[in-house]
Structures are given as structure tokens and as C-alpha cells.
Short mmCIF file of C-alpha atoms and ligand atoms in Angstrom, two decimals:
data_model
loop_
_atom_site.label_atom_id
_atom_site.label_comp_id
_atom_site.label_asym_id
_atom_site.label_seq_id
_atom_site.Cartn_x
_atom_site.Cartn_y
_atom_site.Cartn_z
CA MET A 1 38.31 -3.55 -28.72
CA THR A 2 39.11 0.13 -28.68
CA VAL A 3 37.63 2.40 -31.27
CA SER A 4 39.82 5.16 -32.60
CA THR A 5 38.15 8.13 -34.15
CA ARG A 6 38.71 9.50 -37.63
CA THR A 7 38.98 13.19 -38.28
CA ASP A 8 35.32 13.11 -39.32
CA GLY A 9 34.51 11.76 -35.86
CA ILE A 10 33.09 8.43 -37.02
CA PRO A 11 34.69 5.46 -35.26
CA HIS A 12 36.63 3.10 -37.57
CA ALA A 13 34.75 0.05 -36.56
CA ILE A 14 31.50 1.28 -38.01
CA MET A 15 33.09 2.27 -41.28
CA ASP A 16 34.59 -1.20 -41.55
CA THR A 17 31.46 -3.26 -41.03
CA ASP A 18 28.23 -3.63 -42.88
CA TYR A 19 26.03 -2.75 -39.95
CA PRO A 20 23.16 -0.51 -41.01
CA SER A 21 23.44 3.23 -40.56
CA SER A 22 19.74 4.04 -40.85
CA SER A 23 16.84 3.03 -38.65
CA VAL A 24 14.87 1.56 -41.54
CA ASP A 25 17.81 -0.65 -42.46
CA TRP A 26 18.27 -1.65 -38.83
CA LEU A 27 14.57 -2.47 -38.55
CA THR A 28 14.82 -4.56 -41.71
CA ARG A 29 17.73 -6.46 -40.17
CA LEU A 30 16.00 -6.97 -36.80
CA ILE A 31 12.74 -8.28 -38.27
CA VAL A 32 14.62 -11.18 -39.94
CA PHE A 33 15.40 -12.62 -36.49
CA ASP A 34 12.41 -14.80 -35.57
CA THR A 35 12.27 -13.81 -31.93
CA VAL A 36 8.77 -15.10 -31.18
CA SER A 37 8.86 -15.52 -27.40
CA ARG A 38 8.90 -19.32 -27.52
CA HIS A 39 12.18 -19.21 -29.50
CA SER A 40 15.68 -18.15 -28.51
CA ASN A 41 16.56 -14.48 -29.04
CA LEU A 42 20.31 -15.16 -28.90
CA ALA A 43 21.01 -14.61 -32.59
CA LEU A 44 19.59 -11.10 -32.38
CA ILE A 45 21.37 -10.39 -29.10
CA GLU A 46 24.71 -11.60 -30.46
CA ASP A 47 24.29 -9.44 -33.54
CA VAL A 48 23.66 -6.36 -31.39
CA GLN A 49 26.47 -7.36 -29.04
CA SER A 50 29.00 -7.49 -31.84
CA TYR A 51 27.75 -4.12 -33.15
CA CYS A 52 28.20 -2.62 -29.66
CA GLU A 53 31.63 -4.17 -29.25
CA GLN A 54 32.73 -2.76 -32.58
CA LEU A 55 31.67 0.61 -31.23
CA GLY A 56 34.03 0.01 -28.32
CA LEU A 57 31.25 -0.66 -25.81
CA THR A 58 31.06 -3.42 -23.25
CA VAL A 59 27.74 -5.26 -23.06
CA ASP A 60 26.28 -7.03 -20.07
CA LEU A 61 24.17 -10.07 -20.77
CA THR A 62 21.76 -11.68 -18.33
CA PHE A 63 20.33 -15.07 -19.23
CA ASN A 64 17.23 -17.12 -18.50
CA ASP A 65 17.71 -20.42 -16.63
CA ALA A 66 17.85 -22.43 -19.85
CA LYS A 67 20.52 -20.02 -21.16
CA ASN A 68 18.76 -19.81 -24.52
CA LYS A 69 17.56 -16.23 -24.09
CA ALA A 70 19.41 -13.15 -22.99
CA ASN A 71 18.90 -9.54 -22.04
CA LEU A 72 21.47 -7.05 -23.21
CA PHE A 73 22.44 -3.92 -21.31
CA VAL A 74 25.04 -1.54 -22.68
CA THR A 75 26.19 1.88 -21.58
CA VAL A 76 27.74 4.74 -23.48
CA PRO A 77 29.73 6.37 -20.67
CA ALA A 78 29.54 10.05 -19.92
CA GLY A 79 32.69 11.89 -20.83
CA ASP A 80 35.81 10.10 -21.96
CA ASN A 81 36.16 8.17 -18.73
CA ALA A 82 34.70 4.70 -19.13
CA ASP A 83 34.03 4.56 -15.39
CA ILE A 84 31.34 7.20 -15.66
CA VAL A 85 28.47 4.83 -16.22
CA ASN A 86 26.13 5.65 -13.34
CA HIS A 87 22.91 7.66 -13.53
CA GLY A 88 21.90 8.58 -17.05
CA LEU A 89 19.05 7.66 -19.29
CA VAL A 90 17.91 4.16 -20.29
CA LEU A 91 16.32 3.43 -23.65
CA SER A 92 14.46 0.19 -23.18
CA GLY A 93 12.87 -2.28 -25.58
CA HIS A 94 11.86 -5.94 -25.66
CA THR A 95 13.36 -8.13 -28.38
CA ASP A 96 10.64 -10.79 -28.42
CA VAL A 97 7.56 -10.65 -30.61
CA VAL A 98 4.18 -12.40 -30.57
CA PRO A 99 3.54 -15.43 -32.82
CA VAL A 100 2.09 -15.25 -36.32
CA ASP A 101 0.32 -18.64 -36.08
CA GLY A 102 -3.13 -18.62 -37.65
CA GLN A 103 -2.71 -15.09 -38.99
CA GLU A 104 -3.15 -14.26 -42.67
CA TRP A 105 -0.22 -12.09 -43.75
CA THR A 106 -0.02 -10.37 -47.13
CA SER A 107 3.77 -10.63 -47.08
CA GLU A 108 6.31 -12.80 -45.25
CA PRO A 109 6.15 -11.70 -41.55
CA PHE A 110 9.88 -12.12 -40.90
CA THR A 111 10.94 -10.12 -43.94
CA ALA A 112 10.51 -6.36 -43.76
CA THR A 113 8.43 -5.20 -46.71
CA ILE A 114 7.85 -1.58 -47.57
CA ARG A 115 4.58 -0.82 -49.30
CA GLY A 116 3.68 2.82 -49.72
CA ASP A 117 4.62 4.73 -46.60
CA LYS A 118 4.56 1.71 -44.27
CA LEU A 119 7.06 -0.98 -43.31
CA TYR A 120 5.43 -4.35 -42.64
CA GLY A 121 6.81 -7.22 -40.56
CA ARG A 122 6.35 -8.91 -37.19
CA GLY A 123 7.69 -6.53 -34.57
CA ALA A 124 7.65 -3.50 -36.91
CA CYS A 125 5.89 -1.44 -34.25
CA ASP A 126 6.02 -3.76 -31.22
CA MET A 127 8.81 -2.98 -30.80
CA LYS A 128 11.76 -3.45 -33.08
CA GLY A 129 11.08 -0.04 -34.64
CA PHE A 130 12.18 1.72 -31.46
CA ILE A 131 15.15 -0.63 -30.99
CA ALA A 132 16.24 0.13 -34.57
CA CYS A 133 16.16 3.87 -33.87
CA ALA A 134 18.10 3.40 -30.61
CA LEU A 135 20.77 1.29 -32.33
CA THR A 136 21.10 3.90 -35.06
CA LEU A 137 21.65 6.54 -32.39
CA LEU A 138 24.45 4.61 -30.62
CA PRO A 139 27.39 5.63 -32.88
CA LYS A 140 26.44 9.28 -32.44
CA ALA A 141 26.38 8.82 -28.67
CA VAL A 142 29.75 7.02 -28.76
CA GLN A 143 31.18 9.87 -30.82
CA LEU A 144 30.02 12.43 -28.24
CA SER A 145 31.33 10.26 -25.45
CA ASN A 146 34.73 9.94 -27.13
CA ARG A 147 34.88 13.70 -27.43
CA GLY A 148 34.05 14.09 -23.74
CA GLN A 149 30.79 15.82 -24.58
CA LEU A 150 28.27 13.42 -23.07
CA ARG A 151 26.99 14.86 -19.83
CA ARG A 152 25.01 11.85 -18.73
CA PRO A 153 25.50 8.24 -19.83
CA LEU A 154 23.11 6.68 -22.27
CA HIS A 155 22.06 3.09 -21.64
CA LEU A 156 20.31 0.62 -23.90
CA ALA A 157 18.34 -2.22 -22.31
CA LEU A 158 17.04 -5.03 -24.53
CA SER A 159 14.98 -7.72 -22.87
CA PHE A 160 13.54 -11.15 -23.64
CA ASP A 161 10.09 -12.62 -22.82
CA GLU A 162 8.21 -9.36 -22.41
CA GLU A 163 5.22 -10.70 -24.35
CA VAL A 164 4.85 -13.68 -22.03
CA GLY A 165 4.72 -11.85 -18.72
CA CYS A 166 7.65 -9.39 -18.66
CA LEU A 167 10.06 -12.08 -17.44
CA GLY A 168 13.33 -10.64 -18.73
CA ALA A 169 13.42 -7.07 -17.48
CA PRO A 170 13.54 -8.01 -13.75
CA LEU A 171 16.91 -9.72 -14.41
CA ILE A 172 18.30 -6.52 -15.93
CA LEU A 173 17.04 -4.51 -12.96
CA ALA A 174 18.52 -6.96 -10.45
CA ASP A 175 21.84 -6.88 -12.30
CA LEU A 176 21.89 -3.07 -12.28
CA LYS A 177 21.18 -3.08 -8.57
CA ALA A 178 23.96 -5.58 -7.94
CA ARG A 179 26.36 -3.38 -9.92
CA GLY A 180 25.27 -0.22 -8.10
CA ILE A 181 23.93 1.43 -11.23
CA THR A 182 20.95 3.66 -10.62
CA PRO A 183 19.74 5.24 -13.85
CA ASP A 184 17.99 8.59 -13.52
CA TYR A 185 15.30 7.92 -16.12
CA CYS A 186 13.98 5.34 -18.51
CA ILE A 187 12.09 5.58 -21.78
CA VAL A 188 10.32 2.42 -22.85
CA GLY A 189 9.76 2.57 -26.63
CA GLU A 190 6.47 0.69 -26.89
CA PRO A 191 4.31 2.06 -29.71
CA THR A 192 2.51 5.24 -28.63
CA ASN A 193 2.66 7.20 -31.93
CA MET A 194 5.43 9.12 -30.16
CA ALA A 195 2.98 10.45 -27.58
CA MET A 196 4.02 10.53 -23.92
CA VAL A 197 2.45 7.79 -21.84
CA VAL A 198 3.11 8.45 -18.14
CA ALA A 199 1.27 5.58 -16.47
CA HIS A 200 -0.29 2.21 -17.14
CA LYS A 201 -2.29 -0.35 -15.26
CA GLY A 202 -0.81 -3.45 -13.66
CA ILE A 203 -1.93 -6.99 -14.42
CA ALA A 204 -2.33 -9.95 -12.11
CA VAL A 205 -3.61 -13.24 -13.48
CA TYR A 206 -5.11 -15.80 -11.11
CA ARG A 207 -6.08 -19.43 -11.51
CA CYS A 208 -8.73 -20.82 -9.19
CA ARG A 209 -9.19 -24.56 -8.74
CA VAL A 210 -12.31 -25.70 -6.94
CA HIS A 211 -12.07 -29.27 -5.60
CA GLY A 212 -15.53 -30.76 -4.91
CA LYS A 213 -16.70 -34.30 -4.39
CA SER A 214 -18.28 -36.50 -7.05
CA ALA A 215 -21.66 -38.15 -6.64
CA HIS A 216 -24.48 -39.34 -8.86
CA SER A 217 -26.59 -36.33 -9.78
CA SER A 218 -29.58 -37.96 -8.13
CA LEU A 219 -27.68 -38.02 -4.82
CA THR A 220 -26.58 -34.38 -4.57
CA ALA A 221 -26.46 -34.43 -0.78
CA THR A 222 -23.53 -36.87 -0.81
CA GLY A 223 -21.41 -34.75 -3.15
CA VAL A 224 -19.98 -31.25 -3.16
CA ASN A 225 -20.61 -29.49 -6.45
CA ALA A 226 -17.38 -27.85 -7.66
CA ILE A 227 -19.14 -25.89 -10.41
CA SER A 228 -21.70 -24.47 -8.00
CA TYR A 229 -18.99 -23.24 -5.62
CA ALA A 230 -16.95 -21.90 -8.52
CA SER A 231 -20.00 -19.97 -9.72
CA ARG A 232 -20.44 -18.41 -6.28
CA LEU A 233 -16.87 -17.23 -6.32
CA ILE A 234 -17.23 -15.93 -9.87
CA GLY A 235 -20.36 -14.08 -8.80
CA TYR A 236 -18.33 -12.51 -6.02
CA VAL A 237 -15.55 -11.50 -8.43
CA ASP A 238 -18.17 -9.82 -10.63
CA THR A 239 -19.65 -8.00 -7.63
CA LEU A 240 -16.20 -6.73 -6.68
CA ALA A 241 -15.62 -5.64 -10.30
CA GLU A 242 -18.83 -3.62 -10.16
CA GLU A 243 -17.82 -2.05 -6.80
CA ILE A 244 -14.36 -0.97 -7.90
CA SER A 245 -15.77 0.62 -11.06
CA HIS A 246 -17.49 3.20 -8.85
CA ARG A 247 -14.66 4.23 -6.53
CA ASP A 248 -14.11 7.94 -5.87
CA ASP A 249 -10.41 7.71 -6.66
CA ASN A 250 -10.77 6.40 -10.22
CA ASP A 251 -8.63 8.16 -12.84
CA ALA A 252 -10.27 9.77 -15.87
CA LEU A 253 -6.97 9.93 -17.79
CA PHE A 254 -7.34 6.18 -18.46
CA ASP A 255 -9.81 5.20 -21.24
CA VAL A 256 -11.24 2.69 -18.78
CA PRO A 257 -10.91 4.94 -15.71
CA TYR A 258 -11.19 2.19 -13.10
CA SER A 259 -9.46 -1.09 -12.20
CA THR A 260 -11.05 -4.11 -13.85
CA LEU A 261 -11.60 -7.75 -12.93
CA SER A 262 -12.54 -10.21 -15.64
CA VAL A 263 -13.11 -13.98 -15.64
CA GLY A 264 -11.52 -15.37 -18.79
CA THR A 265 -11.71 -19.17 -18.85
CA ILE A 266 -13.67 -21.92 -17.11
CA ASN A 267 -13.55 -25.69 -17.21
CA GLY A 268 -15.46 -28.21 -15.17
CA GLY A 269 -17.63 -31.28 -15.07
CA THR A 270 -17.68 -34.49 -17.08
CA ALA A 271 -21.36 -35.44 -17.53
CA THR A 272 -24.73 -33.96 -16.67
CA ASN A 273 -25.59 -36.86 -14.34
CA ILE A 274 -22.41 -36.49 -12.24
CA VAL A 275 -21.94 -33.92 -9.47
CA PRO A 276 -18.61 -32.45 -10.61
CA ASN A 277 -15.54 -32.80 -8.41
CA LEU A 278 -13.45 -30.19 -10.21
CA CYS A 279 -13.96 -26.77 -11.69
CA GLU A 280 -11.17 -24.43 -12.69
CA PHE A 281 -11.35 -20.84 -13.87
CA THR A 282 -8.99 -17.95 -14.48
CA PHE A 283 -9.46 -14.24 -14.04
CA ASP A 284 -7.33 -11.16 -14.39
CA TYR A 285 -7.12 -7.97 -12.40
CA ARG A 286 -5.90 -4.78 -14.03
CA ASN A 287 -5.20 -2.25 -11.37
CA LEU A 288 -4.84 1.49 -11.55
CA PRO A 289 -1.34 2.48 -10.37
CA HIS A 290 -2.53 3.73 -6.99
CA MET A 291 -4.33 0.47 -6.24
CA THR A 292 -2.26 -2.54 -5.28
CA GLN A 293 -2.85 -6.12 -6.29
CA GLU A 294 -3.31 -6.94 -2.61
CA ASP A 295 -6.25 -4.51 -2.46
CA ILE A 296 -8.32 -6.89 -4.50
CA LEU A 297 -6.70 -10.13 -3.47
CA ALA A 298 -7.54 -9.74 0.23
CA PRO A 299 -11.36 -9.79 -0.17
CA ILE A 300 -11.16 -12.61 -2.72
CA GLN A 301 -9.01 -14.66 -0.38
CA ALA A 302 -11.52 -14.04 2.41
CA LYS A 303 -14.32 -15.28 0.16
CA VAL A 304 -12.23 -18.35 -0.81
CA ALA A 305 -11.75 -19.14 2.89
CA GLU A 306 -15.47 -18.70 3.62
CA LEU A 307 -16.55 -20.97 0.73
CA SER A 308 -13.84 -23.56 1.46
CA ALA A 309 -15.07 -23.79 5.06
CA GLN A 310 -18.62 -24.40 3.86
CA MET A 311 -17.41 -27.11 1.48
CA GLN A 312 -15.19 -28.78 4.08
CA ALA A 313 -18.06 -28.91 6.54
CA ARG A 314 -19.69 -31.31 4.03
CA ALA A 315 -16.50 -33.15 2.91
CA PRO A 316 -13.12 -32.39 4.46
CA GLU A 317 -11.15 -33.26 1.32
CA THR A 318 -12.78 -30.47 -0.68
CA GLY A 319 -11.76 -26.82 -0.96
CA ILE A 320 -10.55 -24.01 -3.17
CA GLU A 321 -7.02 -23.23 -4.33
CA LEU A 322 -6.16 -19.75 -5.58
CA MET A 323 -2.89 -19.31 -7.43
CA GLN A 324 -1.26 -16.26 -8.98
CA GLU A 325 0.07 -17.08 -12.44
CA GLU A 326 1.41 -13.76 -13.66
CA SER A 327 1.98 -10.35 -12.28
CA VAL A 328 3.21 -7.16 -13.89
CA PRO A 329 3.23 -4.04 -11.74
CA ALA A 330 1.48 -0.84 -12.83
CA MET A 331 3.59 2.04 -14.03
CA THR A 332 3.14 5.06 -11.83
CA ASP A 333 3.77 8.70 -12.72
CA ASN A 334 4.51 9.62 -9.08
CA GLU A 335 8.22 10.29 -9.59
CA SER A 336 8.41 11.17 -13.27
CA SER A 337 7.45 14.86 -13.42
CA GLU A 338 11.06 15.94 -14.15
CA LEU A 339 11.33 13.40 -16.96
CA GLN A 340 7.91 14.43 -18.27
CA ALA A 341 9.09 18.03 -18.43
CA ILE A 342 12.21 17.02 -20.39
CA ILE A 343 10.17 14.98 -22.86
CA ALA A 344 7.54 17.71 -23.23
CA ALA A 345 10.23 20.28 -23.96
CA LEU A 346 11.83 18.03 -26.59
CA THR A 347 8.61 17.11 -28.35
CA GLY A 348 6.69 20.33 -27.84
CA ASP A 349 3.81 18.18 -26.66
CA SER A 350 3.05 18.18 -22.95
CA LYS A 351 -0.06 16.01 -23.19
CA ARG A 352 0.10 13.09 -20.75
CA HIS A 353 -1.58 9.80 -21.56
CA LYS A 354 -2.38 6.78 -19.42
CA VAL A 355 -3.03 3.35 -20.95
CA ALA A 356 -4.59 0.02 -20.04
CA TYR A 357 -1.90 -2.27 -21.45
CA ALA A 358 1.06 -3.20 -19.29
CA THR A 359 4.75 -2.87 -20.19
CA GLU A 360 8.12 -3.28 -18.54
CA GLY A 361 7.73 0.37 -17.49
CA GLY A 362 6.00 -0.79 -14.31
CA GLN A 363 9.03 -2.87 -13.38
CA PHE A 364 11.32 0.12 -13.95
CA THR A 365 9.19 2.48 -11.82
CA ASN A 366 8.93 -0.25 -9.18
CA SER A 367 12.74 -0.24 -9.05
CA GLY A 368 12.73 3.49 -8.42
CA ILE A 369 13.58 4.59 -11.97
CA PRO A 370 11.17 7.27 -13.25
CA THR A 371 9.87 6.05 -16.61
CA ILE A 372 7.68 7.10 -19.48
CA ILE A 373 6.59 5.21 -22.58
CA CYS A 374 7.17 6.80 -25.94
CA GLY A 375 7.77 4.99 -29.21
CA PRO A 376 6.99 4.83 -32.91
CA GLY A 377 3.89 3.20 -34.36
CA SER A 378 0.51 2.46 -32.95
CA ILE A 379 -0.50 -0.18 -30.39
CA GLU A 380 -3.47 -0.77 -32.74
CA GLN A 381 -1.12 -2.49 -35.19
CA ALA A 382 0.68 -4.55 -32.54
CA HIS A 383 0.13 -8.33 -32.45
CA LYS A 384 -1.96 -8.32 -35.67
CA ALA A 385 -1.44 -9.78 -39.13
CA ASP A 386 0.32 -7.28 -41.40
CA GLU A 387 1.78 -5.45 -38.41
CA TYR A 388 3.35 -2.26 -39.70
CA VAL A 389 4.99 0.95 -38.70
CA GLU A 390 4.64 4.13 -40.74
CA LEU A 391 8.01 5.27 -42.03
CA ASN A 392 7.12 8.74 -40.87
CA GLU A 393 6.93 7.41 -37.27
CA ILE A 394 10.46 6.03 -37.56
CA GLU A 395 11.63 9.46 -38.74
CA ARG A 396 9.85 11.10 -35.81
CA CYS A 397 11.49 8.69 -33.40
CA ASP A 398 14.93 9.31 -34.96
CA SER A 399 14.61 13.02 -34.52
CA PHE A 400 13.22 12.65 -31.00
CA LEU A 401 16.18 10.49 -29.97
CA GLN A 402 18.62 12.85 -31.67
CA ARG A 403 17.20 15.77 -29.66
CA LEU A 404 17.25 13.63 -26.52
CA LEU A 405 20.93 12.88 -27.11
CA GLU A 406 21.68 16.56 -27.68
CA SER A 407 20.01 17.33 -24.37
CA CYS A 408 22.54 14.98 -22.75
CA THR A 409 25.57 16.83 -24.11
CA THR A 410 27.73 19.33 -22.28
CA ASP A 411 26.95 22.07 -24.79
CA LYS A 412 23.31 22.25 -23.81
ZN1 ZN B 501 5.53 -4.55 -26.81
#
């Protein structure tokens, strides 16, 4: 559908629909969609798709295998030529939210409720607040584009399944690559209180399954104790954790200035009088951007091989399996100095922060797109009961995006 422009510059389609025109109203609308990661996000995506289409934009959807979740990517082209879609700036957000199970909420989590100067609801800060601001900006970008005043295209990327391992964003990035679109920059709107986060750690989650051999506990020599071997490997993981906490190249800009390794779960054994034949544990590795996941995996794999050999010398059917369950790359600031300078100039705040939590930003920088994180609300409120965003933060994000858009126009 083509959008003609009134003399006041506002496309018809917007005037003729009841889509919100303010970020608070958009946020209120978005929170109603129960996009907990285990559910479909299609209702939200279709709503945004029809909004974009009424603005005259063409959306690209990429689906999960089950086709019940989608990413949405849409471009406001530079100038009045719809072919000018390459380069430009991506505003990126995930549409899924974490569950509310077992949490005590003061108000209905999937209904936006304003109390005082805060808006409450699941996803208010993580991260439908940013998406609401970006959607509110779109008509203004379309208007500039229609007038031939947009110097670089503006893209919006909305993903699924971020909260369960950043599974959606790689499909967007692969699709962009296939279409030959190479954005210049990306801003991921995770909650940072509108501060500029330039790097974050990566995460790799591992599951380790130690297969021993059962025996009566009075006949230990005939068995291979899975728990004992698991505990040796755990001891080694802890030793490595201690070692990497003292490296010379640690980075004081992170609150925890070193890479961490942490054992999180363990299960094994059936009875005290049985030598256990199985013990399973999980651990995660959170690496500083300049350290790779292989850095830590190599010595652990060597230890696994050493212990497995000892076990197999006693019973050939025993051994240790090590499996990677999840992996999100770190976000590096290696290539983003130009983007950092743009953001610092727009916000008047050049302070650079580095954080321990992972986002899709690592996947964007891994694809060669310089990225920073900057969004409304605080990560402190994310994932909790009574999640909220301060209305003032939404206003700050609106004016930040407005200035960002102005910086993309031909007049500047
Ligand atoms: Zn988030």
C-alpha cells in the first residue's frame, strides 16, 4: 500500500487508524501481548506488521522452525527511492519477555498500569519500552523519507526468543547477509537508564555427564564412582576460575572485571550404599570480549580426556561427555568508536559502560555491525515482579531517538 502525504506531512494511513501516536500508548498496547518466550509472538508481530504496512513500509519476517514465532525487520529507505535500503542504522529489540510464574504482582502483569511516575507491566523495561519508542518514531522517519530528507536508512529489528538464548536474532542477521544488507550501526535498546553500554560479556553454558560404573559401596574397587570423577572435574573448573580472575588483561570497566566460571547444578547417585554410575552437572562461562569461549574450553576438554582415560582404564564403558547447551557471543567495542562518538554527541554523555549480562548485541558485533546498548529503564527492574519503567525514561528515550533521527537527515 502506498502512503500519500497530507499537506501537514502526516501520511494518511496513520490518521485513519487507531494505532497509538505516543510511546506510552504503544507500550500499553505491546504489554497486552503475552509474549513470554514459551508462547507465540505472532500476534504482536502481525500488529506491528500491519502498522508498518499502513506506513507504506515492507516488512521482512523470519520464522522459527515451528513457524509460531517470527522476527520482523523493516527499513525506512533513505531518500524517496525505495531501493536505498543499504547501510543505515538498526534499532533492535526483542519481543519476548520472561515468565511471571510464581511472582507476586501488585497489578495484572499483562496490563500496563501507571502508578505515580512509573508504568508497570511485564516487559515495561525489558524491553517493550524501547520498542514502543522506536515504533512511535517510525512515522516521523517515513515522513522524512517521503520528503527525500533521510540521509541514511533507519531499520527496526524485532526478534523472538532472546530470553531463552538469543535464538531469533541470528536468523535476522543471516537474512540481512543473504539480501546483501550491511547496516552501519546498531543500537540495542536493552534497559541501561539511557547510558551507553559499549561491551558485554559472552555466555557459554555446558552440561557435563559423567558415566561411571555401579557397584555395592562395600566393593568400591569393582565400580567407577561417577560423583568422585565429577567432583575432580568441578575442582578443576574452580581452579581455572580462580586463575582467570587474576589475568593481567582483565578489564576494570566491568563490575566483575574478569571472566567467570560457575557450576550451577549437580545431580547424581541413588543411594549411599551404591557406587554411583551417573553424575551430571552444568556450569557457565562468562567471557570478557577479548577472551574466546575456546580459551576456556580447551583446558577443560584436556582435563575431561585425562579423567576419562583414567576411568576407562578401570572400566572401558565409562567416561565423560561434555556438551555445549547455549552460547551467546560477547559484545566487543573494537569497531564502535565512530558510533560511540555519535551517541556521546547526541546525549552529551561520553561515559562508556561495560556490563556482565549478555544481549543480542554480541551477535550484531559478531556479524560486523558496530553496536552499542542504550535503552530506557533499569536492568534492576527486569525479570522481577512489578517490573516497571519510569515515564521519565520513556521521555528521555523519545528525545534521544528524535535527535538520532535528526542526525540522519540531509539538513544536518
Ligand atoms: Zn532484554
